[in-house]
PDB file of C-alpha atoms in Angstrom:
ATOM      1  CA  UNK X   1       1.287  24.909  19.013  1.00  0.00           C
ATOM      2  CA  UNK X   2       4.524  23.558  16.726  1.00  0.00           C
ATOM      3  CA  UNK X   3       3.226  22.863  12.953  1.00  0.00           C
ATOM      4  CA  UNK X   4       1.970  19.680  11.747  1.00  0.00           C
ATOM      5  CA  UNK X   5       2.943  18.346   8.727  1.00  0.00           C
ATOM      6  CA  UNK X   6      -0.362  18.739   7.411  1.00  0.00           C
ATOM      7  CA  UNK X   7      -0.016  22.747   8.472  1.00  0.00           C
ATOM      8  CA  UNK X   8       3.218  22.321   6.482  1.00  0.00           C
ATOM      9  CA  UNK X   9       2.069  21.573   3.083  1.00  0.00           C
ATOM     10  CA  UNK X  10      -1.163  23.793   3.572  1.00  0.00           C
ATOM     11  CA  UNK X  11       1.424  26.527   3.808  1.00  0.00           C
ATOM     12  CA  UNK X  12       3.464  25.377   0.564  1.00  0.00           C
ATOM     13  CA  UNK X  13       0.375  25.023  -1.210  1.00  0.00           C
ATOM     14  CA  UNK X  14      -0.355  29.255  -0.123  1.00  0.00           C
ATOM     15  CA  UNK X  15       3.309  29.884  -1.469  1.00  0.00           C
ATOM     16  CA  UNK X  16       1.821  28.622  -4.785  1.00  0.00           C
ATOM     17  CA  UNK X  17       4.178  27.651  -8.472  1.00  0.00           C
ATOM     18  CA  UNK X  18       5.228  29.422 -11.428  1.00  0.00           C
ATOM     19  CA  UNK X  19       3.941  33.260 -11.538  1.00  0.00           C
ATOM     20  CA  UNK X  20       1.065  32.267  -8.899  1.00  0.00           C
ATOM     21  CA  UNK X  21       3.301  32.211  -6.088  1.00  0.00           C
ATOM     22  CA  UNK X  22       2.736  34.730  -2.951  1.00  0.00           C
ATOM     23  CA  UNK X  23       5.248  36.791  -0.745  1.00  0.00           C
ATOM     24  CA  UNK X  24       5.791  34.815   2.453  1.00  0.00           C
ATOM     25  CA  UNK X  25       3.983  38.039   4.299  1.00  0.00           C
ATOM     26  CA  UNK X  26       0.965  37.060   2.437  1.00  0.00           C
ATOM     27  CA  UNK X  27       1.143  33.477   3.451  1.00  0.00           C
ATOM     28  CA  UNK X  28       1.309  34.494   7.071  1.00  0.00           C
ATOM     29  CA  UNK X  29      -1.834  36.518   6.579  1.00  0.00           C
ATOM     30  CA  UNK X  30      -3.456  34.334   4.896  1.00  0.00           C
ATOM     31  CA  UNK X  31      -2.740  31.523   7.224  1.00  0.00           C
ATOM     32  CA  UNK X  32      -4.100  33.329  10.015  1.00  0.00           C
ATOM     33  CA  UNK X  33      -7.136  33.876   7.928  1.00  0.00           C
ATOM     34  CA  UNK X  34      -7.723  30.639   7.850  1.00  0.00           C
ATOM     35  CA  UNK X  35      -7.137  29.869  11.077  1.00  0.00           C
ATOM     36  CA  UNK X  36      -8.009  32.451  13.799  1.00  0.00           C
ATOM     37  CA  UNK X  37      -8.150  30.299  16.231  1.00  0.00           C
ATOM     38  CA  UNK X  38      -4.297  29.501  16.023  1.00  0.00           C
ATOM     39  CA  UNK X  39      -0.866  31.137  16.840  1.00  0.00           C
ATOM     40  CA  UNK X  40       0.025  33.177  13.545  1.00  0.00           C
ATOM     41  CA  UNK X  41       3.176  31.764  11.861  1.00  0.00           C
ATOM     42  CA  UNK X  42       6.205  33.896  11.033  1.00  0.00           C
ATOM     43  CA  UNK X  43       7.701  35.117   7.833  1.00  0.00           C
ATOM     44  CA  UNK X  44      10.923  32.751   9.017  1.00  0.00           C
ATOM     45  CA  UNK X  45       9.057  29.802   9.553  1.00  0.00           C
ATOM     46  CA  UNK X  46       7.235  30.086   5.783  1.00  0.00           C
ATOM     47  CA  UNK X  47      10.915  30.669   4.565  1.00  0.00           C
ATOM     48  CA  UNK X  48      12.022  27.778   6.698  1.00  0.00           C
ATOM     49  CA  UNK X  49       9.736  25.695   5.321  1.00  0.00           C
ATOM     50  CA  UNK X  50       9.488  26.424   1.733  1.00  0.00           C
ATOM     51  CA  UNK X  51      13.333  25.975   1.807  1.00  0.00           C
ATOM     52  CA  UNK X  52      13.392  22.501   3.651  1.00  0.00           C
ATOM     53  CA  UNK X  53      10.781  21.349   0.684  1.00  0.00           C
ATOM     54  CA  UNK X  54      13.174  22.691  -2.016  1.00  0.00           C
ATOM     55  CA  UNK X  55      16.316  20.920  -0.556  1.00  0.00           C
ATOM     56  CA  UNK X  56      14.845  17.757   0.337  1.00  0.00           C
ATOM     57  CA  UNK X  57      11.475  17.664  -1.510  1.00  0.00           C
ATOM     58  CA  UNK X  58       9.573  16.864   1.603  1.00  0.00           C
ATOM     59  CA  UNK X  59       8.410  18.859   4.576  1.00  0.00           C
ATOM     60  CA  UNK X  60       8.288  15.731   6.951  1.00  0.00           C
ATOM     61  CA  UNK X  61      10.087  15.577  10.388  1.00  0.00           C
ATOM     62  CA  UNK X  62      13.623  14.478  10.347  1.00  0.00           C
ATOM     63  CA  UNK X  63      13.995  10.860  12.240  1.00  0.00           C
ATOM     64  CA  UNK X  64      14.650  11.239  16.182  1.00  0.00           C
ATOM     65  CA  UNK X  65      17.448  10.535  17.594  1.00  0.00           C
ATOM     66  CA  UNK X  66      18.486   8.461  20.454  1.00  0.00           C
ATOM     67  CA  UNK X  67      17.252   5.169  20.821  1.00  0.00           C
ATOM     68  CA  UNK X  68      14.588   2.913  19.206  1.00  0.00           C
ATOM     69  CA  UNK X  69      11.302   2.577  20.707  1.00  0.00           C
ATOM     70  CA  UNK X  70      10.720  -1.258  21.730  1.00  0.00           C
ATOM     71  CA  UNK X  71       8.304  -2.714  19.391  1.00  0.00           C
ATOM     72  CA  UNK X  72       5.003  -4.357  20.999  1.00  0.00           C
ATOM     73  CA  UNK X  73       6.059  -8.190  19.702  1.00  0.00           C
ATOM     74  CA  UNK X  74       9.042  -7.375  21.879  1.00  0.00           C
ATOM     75  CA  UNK X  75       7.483  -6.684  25.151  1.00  0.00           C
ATOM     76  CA  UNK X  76       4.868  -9.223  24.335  1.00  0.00           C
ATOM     77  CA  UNK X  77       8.102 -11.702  24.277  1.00  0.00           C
ATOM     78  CA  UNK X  78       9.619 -10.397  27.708  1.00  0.00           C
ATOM     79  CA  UNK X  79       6.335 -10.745  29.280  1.00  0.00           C
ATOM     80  CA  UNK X  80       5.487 -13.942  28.072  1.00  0.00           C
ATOM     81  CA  UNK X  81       9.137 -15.156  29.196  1.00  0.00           C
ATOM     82  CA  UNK X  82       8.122 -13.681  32.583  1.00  0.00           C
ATOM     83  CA  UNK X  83       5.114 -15.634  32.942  1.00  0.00           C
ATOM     84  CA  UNK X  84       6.590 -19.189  31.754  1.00  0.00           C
ATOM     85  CA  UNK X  85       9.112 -18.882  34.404  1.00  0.00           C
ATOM     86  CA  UNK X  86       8.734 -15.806  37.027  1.00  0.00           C
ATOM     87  CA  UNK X  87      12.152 -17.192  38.775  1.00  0.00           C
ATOM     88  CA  UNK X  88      14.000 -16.141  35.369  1.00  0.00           C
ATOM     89  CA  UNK X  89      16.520 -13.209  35.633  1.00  0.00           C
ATOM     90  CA  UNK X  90      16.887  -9.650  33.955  1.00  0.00           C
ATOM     91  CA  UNK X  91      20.039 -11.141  32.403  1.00  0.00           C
ATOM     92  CA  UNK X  92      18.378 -14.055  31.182  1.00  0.00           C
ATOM     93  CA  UNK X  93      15.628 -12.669  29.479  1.00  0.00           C
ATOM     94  CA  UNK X  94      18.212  -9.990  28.121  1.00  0.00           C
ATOM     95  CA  UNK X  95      20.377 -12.625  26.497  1.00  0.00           C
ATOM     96  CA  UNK X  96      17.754 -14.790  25.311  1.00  0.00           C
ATOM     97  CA  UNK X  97      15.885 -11.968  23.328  1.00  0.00           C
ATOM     98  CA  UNK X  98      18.740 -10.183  22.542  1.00  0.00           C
ATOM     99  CA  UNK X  99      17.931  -6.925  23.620  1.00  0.00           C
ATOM    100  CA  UNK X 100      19.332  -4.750  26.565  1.00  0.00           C
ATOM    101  CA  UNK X 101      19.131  -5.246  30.162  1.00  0.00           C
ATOM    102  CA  UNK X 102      17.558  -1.889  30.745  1.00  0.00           C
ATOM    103  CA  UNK X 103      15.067  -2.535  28.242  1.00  0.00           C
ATOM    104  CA  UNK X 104      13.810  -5.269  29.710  1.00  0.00           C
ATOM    105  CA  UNK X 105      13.889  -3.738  33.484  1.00  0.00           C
ATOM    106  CA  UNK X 106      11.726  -0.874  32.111  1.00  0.00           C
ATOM    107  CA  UNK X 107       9.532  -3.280  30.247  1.00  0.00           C
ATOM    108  CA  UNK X 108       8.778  -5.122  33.405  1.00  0.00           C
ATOM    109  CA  UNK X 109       8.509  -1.698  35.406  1.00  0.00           C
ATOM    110  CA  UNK X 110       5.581  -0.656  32.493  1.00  0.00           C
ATOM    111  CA  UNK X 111       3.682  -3.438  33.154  1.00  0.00           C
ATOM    112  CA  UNK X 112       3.650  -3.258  36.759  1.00  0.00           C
ATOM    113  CA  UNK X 113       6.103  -6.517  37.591  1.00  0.00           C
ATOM    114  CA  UNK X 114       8.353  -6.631  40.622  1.00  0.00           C
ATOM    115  CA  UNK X 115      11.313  -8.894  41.370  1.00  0.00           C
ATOM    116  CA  UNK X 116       9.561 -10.760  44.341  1.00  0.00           C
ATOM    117  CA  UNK X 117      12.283 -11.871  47.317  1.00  0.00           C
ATOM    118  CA  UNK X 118      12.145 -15.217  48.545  1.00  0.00           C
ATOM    119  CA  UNK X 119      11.149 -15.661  52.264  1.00  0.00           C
ATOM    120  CA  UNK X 120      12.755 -18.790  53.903  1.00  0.00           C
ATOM    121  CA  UNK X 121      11.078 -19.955  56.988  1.00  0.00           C
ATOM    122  CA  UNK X 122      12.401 -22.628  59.054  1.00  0.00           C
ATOM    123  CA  UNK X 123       9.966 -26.369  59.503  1.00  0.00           C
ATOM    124  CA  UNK X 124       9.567 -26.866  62.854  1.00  0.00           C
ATOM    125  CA  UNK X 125       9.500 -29.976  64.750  1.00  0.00           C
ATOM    126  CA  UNK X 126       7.198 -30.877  67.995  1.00  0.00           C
ATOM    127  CA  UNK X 127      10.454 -30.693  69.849  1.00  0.00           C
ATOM    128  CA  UNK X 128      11.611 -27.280  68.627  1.00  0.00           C
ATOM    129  CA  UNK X 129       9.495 -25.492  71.223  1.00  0.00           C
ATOM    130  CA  UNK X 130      10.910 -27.420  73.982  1.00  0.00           C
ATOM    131  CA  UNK X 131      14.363 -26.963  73.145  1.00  0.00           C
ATOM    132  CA  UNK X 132      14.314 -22.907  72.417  1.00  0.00           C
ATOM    133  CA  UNK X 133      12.514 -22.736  75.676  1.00  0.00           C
ATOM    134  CA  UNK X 134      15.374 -25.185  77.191  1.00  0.00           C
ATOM    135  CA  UNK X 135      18.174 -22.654  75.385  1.00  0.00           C
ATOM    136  CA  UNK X 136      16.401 -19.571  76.905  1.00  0.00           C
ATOM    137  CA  UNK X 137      16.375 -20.796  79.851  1.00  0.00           C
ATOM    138  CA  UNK X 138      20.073 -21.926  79.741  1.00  0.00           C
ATOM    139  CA  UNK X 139      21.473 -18.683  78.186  1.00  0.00           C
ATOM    140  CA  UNK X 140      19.300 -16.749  81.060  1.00  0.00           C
ATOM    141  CA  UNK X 141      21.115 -18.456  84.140  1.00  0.00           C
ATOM    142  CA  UNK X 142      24.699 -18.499  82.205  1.00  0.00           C
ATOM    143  CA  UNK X 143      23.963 -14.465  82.322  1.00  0.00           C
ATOM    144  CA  UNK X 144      22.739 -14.470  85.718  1.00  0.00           C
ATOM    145  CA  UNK X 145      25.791 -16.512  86.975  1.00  0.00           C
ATOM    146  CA  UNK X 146      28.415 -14.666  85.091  1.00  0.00           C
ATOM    147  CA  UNK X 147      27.420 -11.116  84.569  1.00  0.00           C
ATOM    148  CA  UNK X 148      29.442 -10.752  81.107  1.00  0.00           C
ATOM    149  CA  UNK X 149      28.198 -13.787  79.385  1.00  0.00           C
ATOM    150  CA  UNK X 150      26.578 -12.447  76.548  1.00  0.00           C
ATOM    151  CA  UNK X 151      29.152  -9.779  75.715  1.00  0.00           C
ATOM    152  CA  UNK X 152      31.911 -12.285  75.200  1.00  0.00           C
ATOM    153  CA  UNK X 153      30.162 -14.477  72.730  1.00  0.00           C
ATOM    154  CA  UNK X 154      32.256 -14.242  69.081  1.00  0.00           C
ATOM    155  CA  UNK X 155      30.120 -13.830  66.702  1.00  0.00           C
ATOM    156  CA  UNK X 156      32.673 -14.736  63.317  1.00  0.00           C
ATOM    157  CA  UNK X 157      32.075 -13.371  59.512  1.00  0.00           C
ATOM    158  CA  UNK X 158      32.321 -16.119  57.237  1.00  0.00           C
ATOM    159  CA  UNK X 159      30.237 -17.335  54.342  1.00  0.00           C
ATOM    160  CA  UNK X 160      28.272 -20.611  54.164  1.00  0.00           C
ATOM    161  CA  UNK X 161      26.848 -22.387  51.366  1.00  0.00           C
ATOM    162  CA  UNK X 162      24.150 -25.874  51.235  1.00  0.00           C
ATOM    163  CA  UNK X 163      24.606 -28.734  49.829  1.00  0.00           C
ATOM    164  CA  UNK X 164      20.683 -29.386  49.781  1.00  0.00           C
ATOM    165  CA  UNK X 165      19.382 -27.294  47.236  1.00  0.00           C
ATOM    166  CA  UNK X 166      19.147 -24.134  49.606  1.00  0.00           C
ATOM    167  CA  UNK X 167      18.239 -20.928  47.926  1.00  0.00           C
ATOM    168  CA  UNK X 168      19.977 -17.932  47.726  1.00  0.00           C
ATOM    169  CA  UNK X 169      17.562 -15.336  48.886  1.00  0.00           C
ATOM    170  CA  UNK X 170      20.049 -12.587  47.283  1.00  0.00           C
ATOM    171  CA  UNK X 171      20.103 -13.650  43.569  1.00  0.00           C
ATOM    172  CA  UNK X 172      16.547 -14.979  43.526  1.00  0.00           C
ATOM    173  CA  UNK X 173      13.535 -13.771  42.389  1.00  0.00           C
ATOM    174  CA  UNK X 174       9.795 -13.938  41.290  1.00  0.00           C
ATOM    175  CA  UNK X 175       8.669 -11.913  38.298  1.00  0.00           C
ATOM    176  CA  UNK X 176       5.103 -10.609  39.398  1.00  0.00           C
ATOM    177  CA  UNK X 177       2.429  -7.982  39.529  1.00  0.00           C
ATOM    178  CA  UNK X 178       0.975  -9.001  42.597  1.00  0.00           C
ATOM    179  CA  UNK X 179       3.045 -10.450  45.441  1.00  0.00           C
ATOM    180  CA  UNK X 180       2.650 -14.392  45.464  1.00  0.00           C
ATOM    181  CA  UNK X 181       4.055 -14.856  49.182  1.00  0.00           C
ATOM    182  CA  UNK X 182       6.517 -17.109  47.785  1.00  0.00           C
ATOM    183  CA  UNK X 183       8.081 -18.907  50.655  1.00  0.00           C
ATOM    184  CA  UNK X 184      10.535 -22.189  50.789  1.00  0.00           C
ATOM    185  CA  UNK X 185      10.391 -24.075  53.976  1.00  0.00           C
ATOM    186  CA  UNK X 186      13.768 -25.963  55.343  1.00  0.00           C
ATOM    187  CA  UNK X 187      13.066 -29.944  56.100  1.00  0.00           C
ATOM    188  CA  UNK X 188      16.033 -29.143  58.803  1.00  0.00           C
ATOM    189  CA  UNK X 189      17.294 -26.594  60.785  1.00  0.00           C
ATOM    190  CA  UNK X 190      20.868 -28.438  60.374  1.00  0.00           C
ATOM    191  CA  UNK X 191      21.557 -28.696  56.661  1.00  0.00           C
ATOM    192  CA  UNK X 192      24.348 -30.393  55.472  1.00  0.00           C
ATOM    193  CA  UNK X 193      26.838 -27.364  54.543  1.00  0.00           C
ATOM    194  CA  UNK X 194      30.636 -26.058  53.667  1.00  0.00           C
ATOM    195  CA  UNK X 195      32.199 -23.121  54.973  1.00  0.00           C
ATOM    196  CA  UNK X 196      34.665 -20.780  53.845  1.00  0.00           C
ATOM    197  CA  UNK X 197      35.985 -18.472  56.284  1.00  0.00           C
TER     198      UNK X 197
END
């Protein structure tokens, strides 16, 4: 088990001052002495220590490196930002609090939240039925009639956007713990829309 920095100054305190001071052999015995129960300390770790308290005039830990920890107001903030609006964005948050993106993912991912998809279901109309049965019906005698029907339909890659307020399902999303089924319905299966092909 590594040394406190209790342990540490217990030790400097067995080196002793002036003409009471001890060979670092008899620190390690006497350390042990004291404390059976632990893993003895070495002649190089009294000398290690005795010379980090003479250089610096403390036996404390040096800082860490790497990055700062996230203090709790912090997280409190990103948290509370998810819960005013859960259709905010990693970015958002990030620029608004002015800390990092990947803070705030793993913020989110310590508490348990998770970027919730929209689902997008379609109204439908007492008619609809009718008419998918109608285009079933229409597409199944087309086939019947002309035996490559279905394999010469063109299906074309192009992009489409809404001028209704339609939601982007890709760049959307719900800040939650639990899943809140979020769903938007359409008032039309026809909205008024560009294309760009």
């Amino acid at each position: 088990m590594p040394l406190n920095e209790r342990d540490r100054i217990e030790i400097l305190m067995m080196i002793g001052v002036g003409d009471r001071m001890r060979t670092q052999q008899e620190v390690c015995r006497l350390f042990h002495e004291m404390h059976p129960d632990r893993e003895p300390v070495s002649q190089s770790t009294v000398s290690r220590i005795e010379r980090k308290y003479r250089e610096l005039g403390h036996v404390r830990d040096a800082p860490r490196q790497g990055r700062p920890k996230i203090n709790e107001n912090v997280q409190q903030d990103v948290i509370l930002s998810a819960l005013e609006n859960p259709h905010c964005t990693v970015r958002q948050v990030s620029r608004d609090l002015n800390i990092g993106k990947s803070s705030v993912s793993n913020i989110f991912k310590k508490v348990k939240y998770h970027p919730y998809r929209v689902r997008l279901i379609h109204e439908l109309a007492e008619d609809d039925f009718d008419r998918r049965t109608e285009f079933c019906e229409y597409m199944m005698d087309h086939n019947n009639q002309n035996n490559g029907f279905i394999a010469n339909i063109l299906f074309s890659d192009e992009a489409t956007f809404f001028l209704n307020g339609h939601v982007n399902r890709q760049n959307t999303r719900y800040w939650s713990q639990e899943n809140p089924h979020w769903m938007q319905e359409y008032h039309t299966q026809h909205p008024q829309k560009g294309k760009v092909e």
